[in-house]
mmCIF file of C-alpha atoms in Angstrom:
data_model
loop_
_atom_site.group_PDB
_atom_site.id
_atom_site.type_symbol
_atom_site.label_atom_id
_atom_site.label_comp_id
_atom_site.label_asym_id
_atom_site.label_seq_id
_atom_site.Cartn_x
_atom_site.Cartn_y
_atom_site.Cartn_z
ATOM 1 C CA MET A 923 0.000 0.000 0.000
ATOM 2 C CA GLY A 924 1.299 3.462 -0.829
ATOM 3 C CA LEU A 925 2.120 6.196 1.614
ATOM 4 C CA PRO A 926 -0.619 8.650 2.563
ATOM 5 C CA TYR A 927 -0.344 11.903 0.714
ATOM 6 C CA ILE A 928 -0.673 15.157 2.574
ATOM 7 C CA LEU A 929 -1.341 18.621 1.203
ATOM 8 C CA CYS A 930 0.170 21.250 3.492
ATOM 9 C CA SER A 931 -0.467 24.956 3.713
ATOM 10 C CA LEU A 932 2.235 27.609 3.950
ATOM 11 C CA PHE A 933 0.098 29.573 6.396
ATOM 12 C CA PRO A 934 -1.313 28.403 9.708
ATOM 13 C CA ILE A 935 -4.843 27.089 9.489
ATOM 14 C CA PRO A 936 -7.127 27.822 12.447
ATOM 15 C CA ASP A 937 -7.983 24.731 14.511
ATOM 16 C CA SER A 938 -11.616 25.069 13.415
ATOM 17 C CA ARG A 939 -10.591 24.307 9.795
ATOM 18 C CA LEU A 940 -8.458 21.268 10.591
ATOM 19 C CA PRO A 941 -9.873 17.839 9.787
ATOM 20 C CA THR A 942 -11.896 16.219 12.526
ATOM 21 C CA PRO A 943 -12.351 12.508 13.171
ATOM 22 C CA ASP A 944 -14.335 10.992 10.367
ATOM 23 C CA SER A 945 -16.017 7.625 9.960
ATOM 24 C CA ARG A 946 -14.177 7.093 6.675
ATOM 25 C CA PHE A 947 -10.719 7.705 8.190
ATOM 26 C CA PRO A 948 -11.098 7.027 11.928
ATOM 27 C CA SER A 949 -7.353 7.372 12.501
ATOM 28 C CA THR A 950 -7.194 11.067 11.533
ATOM 29 C CA TYR A 951 -7.346 13.628 14.330
ATOM 30 C CA LYS A 952 -6.419 17.250 13.674
ATOM 31 C CA ASN A 953 -2.626 17.157 13.173
ATOM 32 C CA ASN A 954 -2.150 13.480 14.013
ATOM 33 C CA PHE A 955 -2.225 10.364 11.896
ATOM 34 C CA VAL A 956 -2.090 6.971 13.550
ATOM 35 C CA ASN A 957 -0.344 4.460 11.325
ATOM 36 C CA PRO A 958 -2.716 1.447 11.500
ATOM 37 C CA SER A 959 0.020 -1.139 10.896
ATOM 38 C CA SER A 960 2.520 0.087 13.508
ATOM 39 C CA GLY A 961 0.375 2.213 15.823
ATOM 40 C CA ASP A 962 2.902 5.072 15.548
ATOM 41 C CA ILE A 963 1.509 8.589 15.817
ATOM 42 C CA LEU A 964 2.829 10.873 13.100
ATOM 43 C CA LYS A 965 2.438 14.637 13.509
ATOM 44 C CA PHE A 966 2.047 17.070 10.642
ATOM 45 C CA ASN A 967 1.945 20.854 10.853
ATOM 46 C CA HIS A 968 -0.887 22.726 9.194
ATOM 47 C CA VAL A 969 -2.659 19.748 7.691
ATOM 48 C CA PHE A 970 -5.106 20.993 5.090
ATOM 49 C CA ARG A 971 -6.374 17.715 3.697
ATOM 50 C CA PHE A 972 -5.675 14.092 4.439
ATOM 51 C CA GLN A 973 -6.018 11.479 1.753
ATOM 52 C CA MET A 974 -4.604 8.006 1.352
ATOM 53 C CA ASN A 975 -5.078 4.938 -0.774
ATOM 54 C CA SER A 976 -7.571 3.208 1.426
ATOM 55 C CA SER A 977 -7.684 -0.537 1.703
ATOM 56 C CA THR A 978 -11.433 -0.139 2.250
ATOM 57 C CA PRO A 979 -13.116 -0.529 -1.147
ATOM 58 C CA SER A 980 -15.235 2.468 -2.162
ATOM 59 C CA ILE A 981 -17.432 3.747 -4.995
ATOM 60 C CA GLN A 982 -17.684 7.431 -6.002
ATOM 61 C CA PHE A 983 -19.319 9.475 -8.752
ATOM 62 C CA PHE A 984 -18.252 12.792 -7.191
ATOM 63 C CA ASP A 985 -14.883 13.289 -5.495
ATOM 64 C CA GLY A 986 -15.077 12.589 -1.769
ATOM 65 C CA ILE A 987 -18.704 11.384 -1.776
ATOM 66 C CA TYR A 988 -18.767 7.647 -1.096
ATOM 67 C CA GLU A 989 -21.803 5.739 -2.351
ATOM 68 C CA GLN A 990 -23.291 2.580 -0.848
ATOM 69 C CA LEU A 991 -23.986 -0.213 -3.333
ATOM 70 C CA SER A 992 -27.259 -2.036 -2.620
ATOM 71 C CA ASN A 993 -27.073 -4.852 -5.157
ATOM 72 C CA VAL A 994 -25.061 -6.027 -8.128
ATOM 73 C CA SER A 995 -26.142 -8.360 -10.898
ATOM 74 C CA LEU A 996 -23.645 -10.053 -13.224
ATOM 75 C CA ARG A 997 -24.821 -11.119 -16.684
ATOM 76 C CA LYS A 998 -23.382 -12.142 -20.033
ATOM 77 C CA ASN A 999 -24.602 -11.123 -23.478
ATOM 78 C CA ARG A 1000 -25.013 -14.411 -25.371
ATOM 79 C CA ARG A 1001 -24.434 -12.804 -28.773
ATOM 80 C CA SER A 1002 -21.417 -10.595 -28.112
ATOM 81 C CA GLY A 1003 -19.952 -12.412 -25.108
ATOM 82 C CA ALA A 1004 -19.648 -9.073 -23.272
ATOM 83 C CA ARG A 1005 -20.137 -9.234 -19.537
ATOM 84 C CA ILE A 1006 -22.758 -6.893 -18.155
ATOM 85 C CA VAL A 1007 -22.697 -5.513 -14.624
ATOM 86 C CA LEU A 1008 -25.862 -3.941 -13.234
ATOM 87 C CA MET A 1009 -25.073 -1.993 -10.051
ATOM 88 C CA THR A 1010 -28.053 -0.824 -7.988
ATOM 89 C CA PHE A 1011 -27.979 2.009 -5.449
ATOM 90 C CA GLU A 1012 -31.035 2.656 -3.231
ATOM 91 C CA SER A 1013 -29.933 6.260 -2.819
ATOM 92 C CA LEU A 1014 -27.086 8.507 -3.922
ATOM 93 C CA LYS A 1015 -25.308 10.688 -1.379
ATOM 94 C CA ALA A 1016 -24.062 12.807 -4.290
ATOM 95 C CA ILE A 1017 -27.538 14.213 -4.920
ATOM 96 C CA GLU A 1018 -28.640 14.489 -1.287
ATOM 97 C CA GLN A 1019 -28.465 18.046 0.086
ATOM 98 C CA PHE A 1020 -26.989 19.329 -3.197
ATOM 99 C CA ASN A 1021 -23.658 17.562 -2.585
ATOM 100 C CA SER A 1022 -23.138 17.351 -6.345
ATOM 101 C CA TYR A 1023 -22.853 21.154 -6.472
ATOM 102 C CA ARG A 1024 -20.083 21.180 -3.853
ATOM 103 C CA ASN A 1025 -17.843 18.438 -5.222
ATOM 104 C CA ARG A 1026 -16.151 17.771 -8.557
ATOM 105 C CA PHE A 1027 -17.810 15.209 -10.850
ATOM 106 C CA SER A 1028 -15.446 12.317 -11.525
ATOM 107 C CA GLN A 1029 -16.596 11.920 -15.167
ATOM 108 C CA SER A 1030 -17.056 8.203 -14.422
ATOM 109 C CA MET A 1031 -17.815 5.769 -11.646
ATOM 110 C CA VAL A 1032 -14.622 5.484 -9.573
ATOM 111 C CA LEU A 1033 -13.976 2.202 -7.765
ATOM 112 C CA THR A 1034 -11.073 2.278 -5.312
ATOM 113 C CA ASP A 1035 -9.460 -0.530 -3.345
ATOM 114 C CA GLU A 1036 -6.026 -1.675 -2.180
ATOM 115 C CA GLU A 1037 -4.943 -2.394 -5.784
ATOM 116 C CA GLY A 1038 -5.733 1.132 -6.907
ATOM 117 C CA ILE A 1039 -8.421 2.936 -8.884
ATOM 118 C CA ILE A 1040 -10.805 1.686 -11.578
ATOM 119 C CA ASN A 1041 -12.623 4.289 -13.694
ATOM 120 C CA MET A 1042 -15.763 2.836 -15.266
ATOM 121 C CA THR A 1043 -18.099 4.675 -17.609
ATOM 122 C CA PRO A 1044 -21.633 3.258 -17.378
ATOM 123 C CA SER A 1045 -23.281 2.420 -20.705
ATOM 124 C CA SER A 1046 -26.595 3.474 -19.151
ATOM 125 C CA ILE A 1047 -27.930 4.947 -15.924
ATOM 126 C CA LYS A 1048 -31.566 4.591 -14.922
ATOM 127 C CA PHE A 1049 -33.107 6.697 -12.145
ATOM 128 C CA ARG A 1050 -36.229 5.210 -10.498
ATOM 129 C CA PHE A 1051 -38.625 7.550 -8.736
ATOM 130 C CA GLY A 1052 -41.438 6.809 -6.299
ATOM 131 C CA GLY A 1053 -43.264 8.308 -3.349
ATOM 132 C CA PRO A 1054 -46.738 9.837 -3.236
ATOM 133 C CA GLU A 1055 -45.877 12.524 -5.805
ATOM 134 C CA GLY A 1056 -43.503 10.373 -7.842
ATOM 135 C CA ASP A 1057 -40.603 12.745 -7.243
ATOM 136 C CA GLU A 1058 -38.617 10.861 -4.578
ATOM 137 C CA LEU A 1059 -35.552 8.937 -5.702
ATOM 138 C CA ALA A 1060 -36.267 5.222 -5.249
ATOM 139 C CA GLY A 1061 -33.018 3.947 -6.722
ATOM 140 C CA VAL A 1062 -30.374 4.206 -9.402
ATOM 141 C CA GLU A 1063 -29.205 1.448 -11.746
ATOM 142 C CA CYS A 1064 -25.826 1.717 -13.493
ATOM 143 C CA LYS A 1065 -25.153 -0.676 -16.336
ATOM 144 C CA VAL A 1066 -21.541 -1.320 -17.372
ATOM 145 C CA GLU A 1067 -20.335 -3.612 -20.160
ATOM 146 C CA ILE A 1068 -16.920 -5.249 -19.787
ATOM 147 C CA ASP A 1069 -15.320 -6.864 -22.862
ATOM 148 C CA GLU A 1070 -11.745 -7.596 -21.811
ATOM 149 C CA ASP A 1071 -10.978 -10.624 -19.614
ATOM 150 C CA HIS A 1072 -8.326 -8.802 -17.546
ATOM 151 C CA HIS A 1073 -10.783 -5.927 -16.899
ATOM 152 C CA TRP A 1074 -13.383 -8.463 -15.762
ATOM 153 C CA GLU A 1075 -10.882 -10.170 -13.441
ATOM 154 C CA ARG A 1076 -9.869 -6.826 -11.916
ATOM 155 C CA PHE A 1077 -13.521 -5.833 -11.451
ATOM 156 C CA MET A 1078 -14.285 -9.170 -9.751
ATOM 157 C CA ARG A 1079 -11.343 -8.714 -7.355
ATOM 158 C CA PHE A 1080 -12.756 -5.282 -6.462
ATOM 159 C CA MET A 1081 -16.275 -6.699 -6.002
ATOM 160 C CA ASN A 1082 -15.028 -9.517 -3.756
ATOM 161 C CA ARG A 1083 -13.252 -6.974 -1.550
ATOM 162 C CA TYR A 1084 -16.264 -4.621 -1.569
ATOM 163 C CA ALA A 1085 -18.645 -7.477 -0.700
ATOM 164 C CA GLU A 1086 -16.437 -8.650 2.157
ATOM 165 C CA ALA A 1087 -16.041 -5.130 3.580
ATOM 166 C CA ASN A 1088 -19.778 -4.372 3.359
ATOM 167 C CA GLY A 1089 -21.334 -7.667 4.459
ATOM 168 C CA MET A 1090 -22.569 -8.659 1.018
ATOM 169 C CA ALA A 1091 -22.658 -12.267 -0.200
ATOM 170 C CA TYR A 1092 -22.314 -13.724 -3.675
ATOM 171 C CA GLY A 1093 -25.066 -16.075 -4.784
ATOM 172 C CA GLU A 1094 -25.975 -17.498 -8.159
ATOM 173 C CA THR A 1095 -29.548 -17.679 -9.342
ATOM 174 C CA LYS A 1096 -30.459 -21.008 -10.873
ATOM 175 C CA PRO A 1097 -32.486 -21.102 -14.083
ATOM 176 C CA SER A 1098 -36.065 -22.113 -13.463
ATOM 177 C CA THR A 1099 -36.685 -25.849 -14.050
ATOM 178 C CA GLU A 1100 -40.449 -25.513 -14.044
ATOM 179 C CA GLY A 1101 -42.173 -26.272 -17.331
#
């Protein structure tokens, strides 16, 4: 795993603007970073932003806004042989409270894990709406087609890590045997 990268300011930053403990990086506290492998406390002056290659798998559409995957369906196009991934999100944090206006759009779906970053461009995105007025987001489906075997293998390694970290289980659906 790579070293964390730190952006430092030339001018002192008031304590109120320093990072606070965060559920995503529980080992960051103001000017301290606790190295999870050794337990050493490293001190940095004037920390502006803390970012590291996280071993926790994550999905983002907008920088710094981590989405929670609800379901994933893996399919194969019988004609072309392309593998199709249908990723379902019950909600998107990026569109809650206008977060998408405050963060930079990634131009793709960004999957990050201990191996690095995967940028995937969905072939289609479907927004489902519900509620009494039909204007409440009920879910989002992102469809991605993967042609190359090595891309598929890399995606599956990411999904296995994501599933393990988020309590998801892999299960195959059997074709119906009823006549």
